[in-house]
Each structure stands twice: as C-alpha cells, then as structure tokens.
Coordinates of C-alpha atoms in Angstrom, one line a residue:
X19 CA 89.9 91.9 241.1
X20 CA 86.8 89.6 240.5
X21 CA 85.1 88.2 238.0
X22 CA 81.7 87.1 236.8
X23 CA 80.0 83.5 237.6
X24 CA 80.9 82.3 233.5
X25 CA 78.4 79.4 234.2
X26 CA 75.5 81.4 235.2
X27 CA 72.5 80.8 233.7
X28 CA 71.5 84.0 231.0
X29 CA 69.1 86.3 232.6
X30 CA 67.7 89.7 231.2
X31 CA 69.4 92.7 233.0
X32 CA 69.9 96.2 232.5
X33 CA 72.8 96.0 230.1
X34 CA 71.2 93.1 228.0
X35 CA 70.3 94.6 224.8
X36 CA 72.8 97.9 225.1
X37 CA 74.3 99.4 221.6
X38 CA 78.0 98.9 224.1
X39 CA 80.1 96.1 221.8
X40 CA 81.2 95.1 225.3
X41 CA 78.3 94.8 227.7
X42 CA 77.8 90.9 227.2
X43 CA 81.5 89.9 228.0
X44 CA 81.4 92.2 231.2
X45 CA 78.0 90.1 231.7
X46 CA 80.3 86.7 231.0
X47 CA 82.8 87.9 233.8
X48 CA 85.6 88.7 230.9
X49 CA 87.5 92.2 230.1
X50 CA 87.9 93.3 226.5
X51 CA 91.5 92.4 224.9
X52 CA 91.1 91.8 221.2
X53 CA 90.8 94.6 218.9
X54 CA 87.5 95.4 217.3
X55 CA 88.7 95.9 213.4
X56 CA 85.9 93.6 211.8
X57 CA 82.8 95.3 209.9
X58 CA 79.6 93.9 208.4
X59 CA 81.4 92.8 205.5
X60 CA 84.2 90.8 207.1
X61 CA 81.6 89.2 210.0
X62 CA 79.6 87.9 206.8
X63 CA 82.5 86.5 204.7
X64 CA 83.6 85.1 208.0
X65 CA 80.4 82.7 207.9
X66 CA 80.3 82.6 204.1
X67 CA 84.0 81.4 204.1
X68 CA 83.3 78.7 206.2
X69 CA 80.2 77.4 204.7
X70 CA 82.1 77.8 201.3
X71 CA 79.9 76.9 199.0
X72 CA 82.3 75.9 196.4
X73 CA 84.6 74.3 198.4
X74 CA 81.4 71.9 199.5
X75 CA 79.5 71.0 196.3
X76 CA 83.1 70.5 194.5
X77 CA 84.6 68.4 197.3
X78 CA 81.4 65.8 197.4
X79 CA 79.4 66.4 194.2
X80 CA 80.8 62.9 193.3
X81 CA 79.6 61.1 196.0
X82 CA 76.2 62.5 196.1
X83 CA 75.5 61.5 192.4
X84 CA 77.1 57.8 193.1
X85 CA 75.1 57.5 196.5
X86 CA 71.8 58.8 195.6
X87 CA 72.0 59.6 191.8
X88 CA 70.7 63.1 190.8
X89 CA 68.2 62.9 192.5
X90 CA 70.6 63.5 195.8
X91 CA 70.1 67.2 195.4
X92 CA 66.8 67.4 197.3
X93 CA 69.1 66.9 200.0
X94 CA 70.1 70.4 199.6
X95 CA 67.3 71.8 200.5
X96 CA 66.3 69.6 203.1
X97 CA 69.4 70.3 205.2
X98 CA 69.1 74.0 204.2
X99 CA 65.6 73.9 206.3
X100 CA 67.6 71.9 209.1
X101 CA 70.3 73.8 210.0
X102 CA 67.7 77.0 209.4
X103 CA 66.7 75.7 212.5
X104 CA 69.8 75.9 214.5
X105 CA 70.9 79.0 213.0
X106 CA 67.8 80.8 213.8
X107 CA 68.2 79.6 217.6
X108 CA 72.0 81.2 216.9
X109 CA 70.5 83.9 215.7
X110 CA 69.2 84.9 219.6
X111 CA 72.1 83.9 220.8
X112 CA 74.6 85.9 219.0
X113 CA 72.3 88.9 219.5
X114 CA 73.0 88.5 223.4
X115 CA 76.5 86.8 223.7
X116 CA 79.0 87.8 220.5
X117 CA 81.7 86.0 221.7
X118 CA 84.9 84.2 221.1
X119 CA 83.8 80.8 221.2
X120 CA 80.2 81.2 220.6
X121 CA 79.5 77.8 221.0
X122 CA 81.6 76.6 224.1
X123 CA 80.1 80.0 225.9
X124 CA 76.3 79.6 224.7
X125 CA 76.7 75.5 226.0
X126 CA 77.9 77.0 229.3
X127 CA 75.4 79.2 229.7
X128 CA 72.4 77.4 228.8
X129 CA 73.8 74.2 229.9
X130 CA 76.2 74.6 232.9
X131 CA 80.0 73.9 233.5
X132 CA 80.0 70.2 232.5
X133 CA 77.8 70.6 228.7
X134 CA 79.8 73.8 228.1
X135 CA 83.3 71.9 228.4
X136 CA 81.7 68.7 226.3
X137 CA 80.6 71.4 223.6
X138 CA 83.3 73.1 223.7
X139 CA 85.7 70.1 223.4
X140 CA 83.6 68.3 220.8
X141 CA 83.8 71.8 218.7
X142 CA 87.0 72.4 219.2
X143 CA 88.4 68.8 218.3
X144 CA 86.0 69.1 215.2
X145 CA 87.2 72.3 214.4
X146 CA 90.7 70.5 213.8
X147 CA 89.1 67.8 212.3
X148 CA 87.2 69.7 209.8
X149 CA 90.8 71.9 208.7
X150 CA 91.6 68.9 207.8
X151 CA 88.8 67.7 206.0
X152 CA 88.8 70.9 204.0
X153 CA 92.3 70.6 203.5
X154 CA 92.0 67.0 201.7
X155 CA 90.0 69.1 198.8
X156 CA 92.7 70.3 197.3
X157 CA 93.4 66.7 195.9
X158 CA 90.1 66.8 194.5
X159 CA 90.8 70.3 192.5
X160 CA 94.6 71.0 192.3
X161 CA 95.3 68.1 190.4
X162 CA 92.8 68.4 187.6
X163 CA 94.4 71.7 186.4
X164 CA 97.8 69.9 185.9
X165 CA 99.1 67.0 186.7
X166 CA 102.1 68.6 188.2
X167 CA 100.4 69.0 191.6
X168 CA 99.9 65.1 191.7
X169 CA 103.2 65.3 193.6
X170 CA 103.4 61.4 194.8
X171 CA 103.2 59.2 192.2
X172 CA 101.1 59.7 189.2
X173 CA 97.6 59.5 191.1
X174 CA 96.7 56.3 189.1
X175 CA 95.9 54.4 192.5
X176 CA 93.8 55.4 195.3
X177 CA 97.1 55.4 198.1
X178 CA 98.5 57.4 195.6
X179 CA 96.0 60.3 195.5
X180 CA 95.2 59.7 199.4
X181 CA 99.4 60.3 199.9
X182 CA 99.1 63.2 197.7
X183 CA 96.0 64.5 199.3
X184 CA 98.1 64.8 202.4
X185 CA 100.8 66.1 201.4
X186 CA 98.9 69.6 199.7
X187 CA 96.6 69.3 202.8
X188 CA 99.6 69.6 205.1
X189 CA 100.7 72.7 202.9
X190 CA 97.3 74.6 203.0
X191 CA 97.4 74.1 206.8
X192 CA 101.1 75.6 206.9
X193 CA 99.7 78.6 205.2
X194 CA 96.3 79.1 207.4
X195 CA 98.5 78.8 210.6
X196 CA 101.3 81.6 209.5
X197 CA 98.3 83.9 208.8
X198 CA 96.6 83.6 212.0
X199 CA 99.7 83.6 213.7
X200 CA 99.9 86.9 212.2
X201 CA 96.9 88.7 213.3
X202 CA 93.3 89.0 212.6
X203 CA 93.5 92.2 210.0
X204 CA 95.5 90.1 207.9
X205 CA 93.0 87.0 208.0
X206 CA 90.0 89.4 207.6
X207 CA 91.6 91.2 204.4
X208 CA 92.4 88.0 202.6
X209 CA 89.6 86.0 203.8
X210 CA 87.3 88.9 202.5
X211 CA 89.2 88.9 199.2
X212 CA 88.6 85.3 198.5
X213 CA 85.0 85.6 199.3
X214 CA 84.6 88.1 197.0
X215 CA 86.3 86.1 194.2
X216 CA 84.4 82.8 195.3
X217 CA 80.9 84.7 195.3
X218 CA 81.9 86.4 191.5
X219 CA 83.0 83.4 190.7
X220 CA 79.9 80.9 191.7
X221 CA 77.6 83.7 189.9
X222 CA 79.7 83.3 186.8
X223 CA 79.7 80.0 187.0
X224 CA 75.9 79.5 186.9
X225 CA 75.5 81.6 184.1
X226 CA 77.9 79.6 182.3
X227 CA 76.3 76.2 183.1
X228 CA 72.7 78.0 182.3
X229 CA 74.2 78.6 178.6
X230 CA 74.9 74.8 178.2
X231 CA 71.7 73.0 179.4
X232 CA 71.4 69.5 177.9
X233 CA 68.5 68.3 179.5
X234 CA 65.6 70.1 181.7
X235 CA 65.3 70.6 185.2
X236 CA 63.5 67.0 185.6
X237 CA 66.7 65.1 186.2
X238 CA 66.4 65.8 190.0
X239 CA 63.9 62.9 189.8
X240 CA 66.7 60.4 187.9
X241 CA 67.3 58.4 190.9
X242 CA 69.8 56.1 189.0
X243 CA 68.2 53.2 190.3
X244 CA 69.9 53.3 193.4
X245 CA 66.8 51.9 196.0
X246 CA 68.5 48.7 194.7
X247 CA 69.5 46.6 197.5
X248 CA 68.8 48.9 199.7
X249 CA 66.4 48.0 203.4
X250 CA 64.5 51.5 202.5
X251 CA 64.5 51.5 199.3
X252 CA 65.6 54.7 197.8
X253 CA 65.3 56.6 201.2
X254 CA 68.2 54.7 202.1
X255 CA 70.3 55.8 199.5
X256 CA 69.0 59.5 200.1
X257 CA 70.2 59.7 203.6
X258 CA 73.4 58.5 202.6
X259 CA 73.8 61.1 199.6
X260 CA 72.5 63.3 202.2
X261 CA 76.0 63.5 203.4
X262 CA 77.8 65.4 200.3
X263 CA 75.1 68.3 201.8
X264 CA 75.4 67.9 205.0
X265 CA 79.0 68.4 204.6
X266 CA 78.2 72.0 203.5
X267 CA 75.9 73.7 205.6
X268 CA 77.5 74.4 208.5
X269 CA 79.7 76.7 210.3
X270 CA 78.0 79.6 210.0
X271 CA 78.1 80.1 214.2
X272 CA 81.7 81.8 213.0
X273 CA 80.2 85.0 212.7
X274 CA 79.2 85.4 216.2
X275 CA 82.6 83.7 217.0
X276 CA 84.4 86.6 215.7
X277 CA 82.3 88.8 217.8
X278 CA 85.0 90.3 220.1
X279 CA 86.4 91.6 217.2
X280 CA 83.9 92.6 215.3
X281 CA 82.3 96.2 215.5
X282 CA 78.8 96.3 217.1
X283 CA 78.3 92.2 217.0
X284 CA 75.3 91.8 218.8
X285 CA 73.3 93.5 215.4
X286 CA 75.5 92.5 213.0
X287 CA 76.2 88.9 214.0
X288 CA 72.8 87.8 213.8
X289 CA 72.2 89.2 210.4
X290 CA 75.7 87.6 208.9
X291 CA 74.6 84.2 210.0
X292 CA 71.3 84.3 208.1
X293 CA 72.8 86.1 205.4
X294 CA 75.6 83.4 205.2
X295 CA 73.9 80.5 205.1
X296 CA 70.6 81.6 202.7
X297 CA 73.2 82.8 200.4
X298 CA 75.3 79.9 200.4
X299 CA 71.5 77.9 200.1
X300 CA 71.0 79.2 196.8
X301 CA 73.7 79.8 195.0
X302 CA 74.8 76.5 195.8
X303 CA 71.4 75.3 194.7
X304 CA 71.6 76.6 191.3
X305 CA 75.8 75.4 190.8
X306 CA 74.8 71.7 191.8
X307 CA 70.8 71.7 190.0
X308 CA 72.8 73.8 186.6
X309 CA 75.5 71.3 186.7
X310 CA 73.0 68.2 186.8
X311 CA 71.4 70.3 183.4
X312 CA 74.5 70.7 181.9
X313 CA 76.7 67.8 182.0
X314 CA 77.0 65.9 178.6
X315 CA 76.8 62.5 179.9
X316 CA 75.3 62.0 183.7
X317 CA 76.4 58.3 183.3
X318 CA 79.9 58.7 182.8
X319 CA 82.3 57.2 185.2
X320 CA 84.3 60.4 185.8
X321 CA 81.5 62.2 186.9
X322 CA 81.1 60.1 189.8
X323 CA 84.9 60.1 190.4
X324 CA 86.2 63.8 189.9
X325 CA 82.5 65.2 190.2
X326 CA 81.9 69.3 189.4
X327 CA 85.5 69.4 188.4
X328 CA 84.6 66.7 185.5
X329 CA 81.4 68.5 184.4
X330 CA 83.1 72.1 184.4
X331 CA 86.2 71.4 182.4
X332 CA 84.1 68.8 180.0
X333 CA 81.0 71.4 179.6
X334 CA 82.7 74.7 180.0
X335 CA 86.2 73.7 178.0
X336 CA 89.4 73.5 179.3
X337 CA 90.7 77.2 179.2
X338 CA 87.5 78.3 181.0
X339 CA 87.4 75.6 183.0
X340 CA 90.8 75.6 184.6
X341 CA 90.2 79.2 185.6
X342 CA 87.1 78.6 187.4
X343 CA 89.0 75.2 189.0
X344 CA 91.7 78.2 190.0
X345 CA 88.6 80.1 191.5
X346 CA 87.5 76.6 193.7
X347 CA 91.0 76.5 194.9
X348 CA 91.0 79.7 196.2
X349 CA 87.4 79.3 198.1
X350 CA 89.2 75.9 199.6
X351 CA 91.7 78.2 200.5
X352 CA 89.9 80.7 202.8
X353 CA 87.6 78.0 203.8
X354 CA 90.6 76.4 205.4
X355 CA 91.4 79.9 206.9
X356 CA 87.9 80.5 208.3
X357 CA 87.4 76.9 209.8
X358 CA 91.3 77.7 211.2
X359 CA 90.4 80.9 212.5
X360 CA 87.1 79.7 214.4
X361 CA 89.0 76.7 216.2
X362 CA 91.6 79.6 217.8
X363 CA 88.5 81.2 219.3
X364 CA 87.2 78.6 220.2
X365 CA 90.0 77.3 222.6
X366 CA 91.2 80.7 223.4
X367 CA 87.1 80.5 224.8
X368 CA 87.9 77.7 226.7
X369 CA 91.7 78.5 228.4
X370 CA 90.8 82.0 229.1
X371 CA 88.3 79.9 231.6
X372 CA 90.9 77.4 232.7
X373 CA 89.3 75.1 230.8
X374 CA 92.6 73.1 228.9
X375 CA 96.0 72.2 230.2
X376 CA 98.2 75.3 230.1
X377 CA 94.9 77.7 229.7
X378 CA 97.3 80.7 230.5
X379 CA 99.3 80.2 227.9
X380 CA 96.8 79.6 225.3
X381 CA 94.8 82.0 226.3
X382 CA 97.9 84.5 226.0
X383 CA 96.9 87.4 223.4
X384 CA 100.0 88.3 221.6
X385 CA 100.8 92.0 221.7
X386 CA 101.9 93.3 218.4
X387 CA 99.6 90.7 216.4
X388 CA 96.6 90.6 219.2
X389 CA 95.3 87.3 218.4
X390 CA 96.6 84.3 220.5
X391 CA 99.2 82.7 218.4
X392 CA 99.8 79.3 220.2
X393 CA 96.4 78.1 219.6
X394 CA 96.8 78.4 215.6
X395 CA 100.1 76.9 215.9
X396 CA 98.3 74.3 218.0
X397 CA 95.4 72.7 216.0
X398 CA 97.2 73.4 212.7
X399 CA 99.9 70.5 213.9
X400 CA 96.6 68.3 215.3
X401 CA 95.2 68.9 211.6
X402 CA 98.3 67.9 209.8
X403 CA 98.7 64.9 212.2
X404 CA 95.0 64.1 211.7
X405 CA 96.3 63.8 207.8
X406 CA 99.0 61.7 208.4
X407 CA 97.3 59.0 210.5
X408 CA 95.4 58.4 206.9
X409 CA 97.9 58.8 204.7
X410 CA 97.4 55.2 203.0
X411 CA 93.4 55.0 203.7
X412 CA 91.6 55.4 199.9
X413 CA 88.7 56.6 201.2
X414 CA 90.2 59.3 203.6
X415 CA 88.0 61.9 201.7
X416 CA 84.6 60.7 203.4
X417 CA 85.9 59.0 206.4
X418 CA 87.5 62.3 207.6
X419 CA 84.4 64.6 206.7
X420 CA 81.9 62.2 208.2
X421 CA 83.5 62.5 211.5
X422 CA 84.0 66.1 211.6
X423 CA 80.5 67.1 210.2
X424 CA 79.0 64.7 213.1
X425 CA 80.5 66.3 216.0
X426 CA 80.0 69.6 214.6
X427 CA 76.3 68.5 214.9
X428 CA 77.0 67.4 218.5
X429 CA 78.2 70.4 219.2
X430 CA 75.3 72.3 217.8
X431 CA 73.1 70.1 219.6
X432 CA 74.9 70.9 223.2
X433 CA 73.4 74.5 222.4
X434 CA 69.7 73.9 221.0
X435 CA 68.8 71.4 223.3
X436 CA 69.8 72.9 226.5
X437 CA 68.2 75.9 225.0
X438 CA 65.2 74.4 224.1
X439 CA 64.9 73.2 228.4
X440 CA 65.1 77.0 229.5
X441 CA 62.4 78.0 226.8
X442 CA 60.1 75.5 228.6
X443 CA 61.2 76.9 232.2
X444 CA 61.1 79.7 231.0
X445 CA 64.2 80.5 231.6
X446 CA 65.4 82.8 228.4
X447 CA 64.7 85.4 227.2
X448 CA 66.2 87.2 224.0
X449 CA 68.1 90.5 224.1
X450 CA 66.0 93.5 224.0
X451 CA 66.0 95.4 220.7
X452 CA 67.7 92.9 219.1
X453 CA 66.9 88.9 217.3
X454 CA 64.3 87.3 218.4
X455 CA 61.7 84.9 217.5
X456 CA 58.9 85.9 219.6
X457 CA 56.1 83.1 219.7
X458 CA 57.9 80.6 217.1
X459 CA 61.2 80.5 219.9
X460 CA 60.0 77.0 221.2
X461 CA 58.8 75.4 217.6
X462 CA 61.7 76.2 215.9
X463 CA 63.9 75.5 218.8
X464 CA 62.4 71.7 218.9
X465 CA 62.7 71.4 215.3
X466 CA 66.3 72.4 215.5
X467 CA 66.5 69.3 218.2
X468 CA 65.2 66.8 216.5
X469 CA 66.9 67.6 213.3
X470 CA 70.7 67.5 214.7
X471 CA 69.2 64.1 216.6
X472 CA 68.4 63.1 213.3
X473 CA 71.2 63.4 211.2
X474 CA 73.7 62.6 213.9
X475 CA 72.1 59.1 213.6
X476 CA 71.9 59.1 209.9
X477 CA 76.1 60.1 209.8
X478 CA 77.2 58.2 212.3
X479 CA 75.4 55.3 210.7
X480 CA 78.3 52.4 210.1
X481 CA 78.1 52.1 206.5
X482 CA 80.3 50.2 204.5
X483 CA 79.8 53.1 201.3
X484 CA 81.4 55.8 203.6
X485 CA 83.3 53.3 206.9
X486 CA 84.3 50.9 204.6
X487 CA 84.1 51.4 200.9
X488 CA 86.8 49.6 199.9
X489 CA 87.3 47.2 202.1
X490 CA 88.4 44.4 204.2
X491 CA 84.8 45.1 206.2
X492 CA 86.7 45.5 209.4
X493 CA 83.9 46.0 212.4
X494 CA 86.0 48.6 213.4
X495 CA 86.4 50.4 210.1
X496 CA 82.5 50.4 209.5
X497 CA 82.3 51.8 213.6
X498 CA 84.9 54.1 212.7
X499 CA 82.9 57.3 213.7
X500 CA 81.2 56.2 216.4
X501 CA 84.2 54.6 218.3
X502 CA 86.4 57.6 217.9
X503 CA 83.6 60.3 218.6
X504 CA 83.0 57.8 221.5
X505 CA 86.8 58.0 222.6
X506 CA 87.2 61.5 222.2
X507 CA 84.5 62.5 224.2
X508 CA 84.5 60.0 226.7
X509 CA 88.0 60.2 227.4
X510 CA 87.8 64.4 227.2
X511 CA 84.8 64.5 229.9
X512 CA 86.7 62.0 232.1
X513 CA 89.9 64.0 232.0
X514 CA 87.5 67.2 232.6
X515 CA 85.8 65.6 235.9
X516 CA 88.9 63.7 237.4
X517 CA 91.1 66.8 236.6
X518 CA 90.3 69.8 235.2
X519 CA 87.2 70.9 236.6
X520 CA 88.8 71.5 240.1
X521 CA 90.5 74.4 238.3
X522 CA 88.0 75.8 235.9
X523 CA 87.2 79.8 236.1
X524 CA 88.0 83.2 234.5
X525 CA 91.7 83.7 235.0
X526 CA 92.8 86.9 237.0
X527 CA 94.6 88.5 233.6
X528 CA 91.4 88.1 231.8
X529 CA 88.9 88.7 234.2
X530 CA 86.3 91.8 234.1
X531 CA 86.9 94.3 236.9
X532 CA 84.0 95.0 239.0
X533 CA 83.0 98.4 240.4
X534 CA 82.8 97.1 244.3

C-alpha cells in the first residue's frame, strides 16, 4: 500500500472540486477513518464556539477601557476587517482541503514540509496555550455570581484571584478533556447546545442594555485621556487596547478543521467560517458599543477591574444579571471545548504524518469513541501545567492570552503568506464550483499578510501594561512573549530538522490505497 506526496504543492485535477466528502484527503495521501456525523449547524457553532463572543468581550472588556478608554472599541472593527482577510483566504482553502488540521495541512501544502511542521507546531502549542487562556475566564465570571467560587482565599489580592483562577481553569480543562475523550457526537451535541444558549443569550443581552442607555452613542470618541505619556499619542494606547479585540477574533479555521467529520465540508466549511466570524463581528459589536451606552458611571474603578461583568450586574440588577453571568459561563465553557477540540485535530494532523514523537499512537483513532483520545488527554495536562507555572503571576490573565493570540497569528501567517507566493507564480488555483475570490485572490491575500505582520509586532511588543504591569520591570518579564515564542519555535524546528524529519510521511495504517 502507498500513499500520496502530503507535501506536494496543490494543483487543480480531476477530483478537485467533486461533491465526494473524501476526494481531497485521497488527494492528501490519507484514507477516511473518522465518522462524518457533523451538519451545517454543528460546523458553524464549531467556529462560533471558538470565537465566543462572550467569552471575549467579558474576559478583556476591562482592559480595553483601562488601555484605550472607550474609545478602544474601534478596535473592533478594525481587527474584524483584518482577520476578514485571513478568513477569506481560508475561505479557498477549506473549499479544497476540509481537513483535520486545516492549518498544519494548508502550511504544508502551500509552504512545504519544513513551514507545514513550524505551522503546525506553533498552532498546536497555541492551541494549548489558548485552553488555557480561555480557561483563566472563569475567574473573571464565576466569582461575581457568588463568592463561594473564590475557592483560595477571599480574592482580596491579586495571588489570590490568579491561585483561584487556576484552580477553576484546571477544572474546566478536566471537563473539556473527558468529553473529547468520549467522542465527537457528544462534543458536537453540547457544543451546539451552548452556542445556542450563548447566541439567545448575547441577543437578550443587547436588548436589555438598549433599554438602559445613559448616554449616546458618542462615547466611542471618550478617549479617557489616555495619549498621555504615550510616544504616539493616543495611537499608542489604541494598539495596546487593540489587544482585548484581538483576543476575540480568531479561531474561526475550526470549521474547516472539523472537516473529516463533517458532512459535505468543502461547501459547508467555507460558508461556517464567514458566517462565524461576521456573526460574532456584530453582535459583539453592539454587547461592547450597548454596554459603553449603558453603564451608570464609565469612570468607576470596578469597571476597569471586573469590566462587562460590573456593568451587567450594576445596569441590569442582580437577579438578571447573575443569570446572564450564568449564560457567560457557559459560552466560556464550550469555548474551552471548541479551542480543545481543534488542538486534537490538529496533532492528530501532524502524527498521522509522523510528524511528533510517538505519531502512531497519537494518531491512533479509538474504536468505540472514533476520535483519538490520547491527544485530548495530552494538551489538556500541557494546559493545566501551562496554569500552574503562573499560579502566583497577578497579571496571568493578559500575559497568557498575549502569547497565545500571537502565535495563533504566526500560525495564520505560515498559511497567507506562503499562499500569497503561489498566487504570484501562479501556482493556485481555487476548487472548481466551490469559494473563490476570482480577481480580488492576490489583494486580499496581501492585505491578509500585512495585517498578521502587523499585529504580531503590535502584540508581541514588550510592554510593561501587559509584560509587566505590576512589576519589578524585569527585562525578561517585559520580553516575556517574544523569548518564549522565540524558545518554542526555535527549539521545535531544531528538534524537527536534527530529528524528526528523517521520519516524516503518511503512516501505512493511515495511508490512502492507490488503484496501481
């Protein structure tokens, strides 16, 4: 039995373009072996789940307003038409190649063996990073509705909450790794469920916020006075507010990740990515601009310490409020699940190539819960150790989500730009019959570049605010992002060249069978 070249470059061929859900892994070299039980629904809430919108504007409201003052939320849409960018470039690619791993596989094809392992590694390890990211905002939530979930201490210093941060994190992960573990119908049911209640649930909540306007929708241009001491002047202080929407936006590749499960991916995939993220564009719009309207007093210290959990209890009441806190904790919830789910693929991706130490056994599909169980058991012991490491660092909360939104971009940007140099050649070319963007392929495409250039500057940039906020200014606090980005992909690539590679390729048990 043989298999495909994985690392050929994409070229247009008779199956390209087929209504078969499993032409374009016979085209990748692999054989079908997870079960196709995900509709259009599921594919969507998939990339909605991730994106999250409340999990997002609740987890960094706070530091947007105490960064950039109200006037932060034109960062909304600006990384809204950013990552529009990227996800139209996904958009093509998940019309041609639906597959586990979307990002590792679209890297190796566009980029060859050596950018597809760095994409896929720098996802991967983000994807663990980012669980645990997500995982830290049920600190943020849980303990607002009672005090009974402040479970070290009583929360009254910042260790205190940062323990107690961990310690919930650590029990979210528990929970996304046993449903994993036991298949992907059980994920895709409650992940679906809690989208539905998040997406009834941020609808309600605008209405409710609309009913309670205090002021008109000119606060957006309060800046706070925060150009202050600032180099740029208020565009300083924007780029680093730009963070709390950064944080957001992303994710949405998890669609086309789910593809091999997912019933015909190569239309719907496309489709739940757009759908995702414009969704997530503006009803998190309206929560964040209605909550700017609404709150009683945009001055007060709490708002720029608990954020939209301060301005919903405080406008809404606390009976009202609490249930819609109950409604954020559940988004967090099958946020974590989603951002979970996406890292097994991901690294199932990479080990059904030989691509990590023990590929066979990670890339092992278990038989009665078909899904590969020892990768969620896996990153979901990274993720809790990730938590762990911080356990007595106050500002964990931005430290931790800095670092995983900017290798997410790094990721993305191992796909776009190494697209981007086979649009020139002319090297690619869309399926036929399904996504495409015709003549705006290369505009778009450069714009996507240059954006995730841009803000992986403008994140990794070592500011004391996020680095450092509390200080000692260590040099290697403030560095913090770049030095362990730096470290982990450094010292992944060199383990990949010195090691690895001279193994790499489709193992036997998951390799295509070709007609000879």
């Amino acid at each position: 039995m043989t298999a495909a070249d994985p690392t050929e470059p994409p070229r247009p061929g008779p199956r390209a373009g087929t209504a078969h859900d499993d032409d374009s892994l016979t085209e990748l070299g692999y054989r079908p072996e997870l079960k196709r039980t995900l509709g259009n629904f599921h594919t969507f809430a998939a990339g909605i789940s991730y994106i999250s919108i409340l999990t997002g504007t609740f987890q960094l409201f706070y530091f947007g307003v105490t960064h950039g003052g109200p006037a932060y939320w034109w960062s909304w849409p600006m990384v809204f038409l950013g990552q529009l960018m990227v996800a139209l470039c996904f958009c093509e690619l998940a019309g041609r190649y639906p597959v586990a791993g979307s990002v590792y596989n679209w890297s190796k094809l566009l980029g060859g063996p050596h950018v597809g392992w760095l994409g896929g590694w720098m996802m991967m390890t983000a994807s663990m990073v980012s669980l645990a990211a997500v995982a830290l905002a049920y600190q943020i939530t849980l303990p607002q509705i009672s005090s009974w979930f402040q479970l070290v201490g009583d929360g009254s210093s910042g260790t205190e909450r940062a323990a107690n941060a961990v310690v919930l994190g650590s029990i979210l992960v528990l929970f996304t790794t046993l449903v994993n573990g036991f298949g992907v119908k059980l994920m895709a049911r409650i992940n679906s469920a809690g989208v539905a209640i998040e997406l009834v649930a941020a609808i309600v909540l605008i209405l409710l916020l609309a009913a309670h306007f205090s002021r008109g929708p000119s606060v957006v241009l309060d800046t706070f006075g925060r150009s202050e001491g600032e180099s740029l002047g208020y565009f300083g202080a924007f780029l680093t507010a730009s963070l709390a929407s950064a944080y957001v936006m992303y994710g949405f590749d998890t669609a086309s990740s789910l593809g091999e499960e997912s019933v015909d991916p190569g239309r719907n995939a496309p489709r739940a990515i757009l759908r995702a993220l414009v969704a997530s564009f503006l009803i998190g719009g309206f929560i964040l601009l209605f909550a700017l309207m609404a709150v009683e007093n945009l001055h007060a210290k709490a708002l720029a310490e608990d954020g939209l959990q301060y301005v919903v209890l405080t406008t809404l009441g606390t009976t009202v409020g609490e249930i819609m806190l109950w409604c954020v904790v559940v988004a967090i919830t099958v946020c974590a699940l989603a951002v979970h789910t996406a890292g097994i693929r991901l690294m199932f991706a990479m080990a059904r190539d030989n691509n990590l130490p023990g590929g066979s056994r990670l890339a092992h599909v278990h038989p009665r819960f078909q899904t590969p169980v020892l990768p969620a058991i896996l990153i979901g012991v990274v993720a809790v150790a990730i938590l762990v490491i911080n356990i007595d660092q106050p500002q964990i909360f931005s430290v931790v989500t800095s670092i995983a939104i900017i290798m997410i971009y790094l990721a993305y940007l191992l796909v776009t730009l190494p697209m981007l140099v086979r649009r020139l050649r002319g090297e690619w070319r869309p399926a036929e019959g399904r996504f495409s963007l015709g003549r705006f392929g290369v505009p778009v495409n450069v714009l996507a570049v240059l954006w995730g250039l841009a803000m992986s500057v403008n994140l990794a940039w070592p500011r004391a605010e996020v680095y450092s906020a509390t200080g000692p200014q260590h040099w290697y606090l403030r560095w913090g992002a770049v030095l362990f980005i730096g470290v982990v992909a450094l010292g992944g690539f060199a383990y990949y060249w010195f090691v690895q590679r001279r193994h790499t390729g489709v193992l036997a048990e998951h390799a295509a069978a070709t007609t000879p």
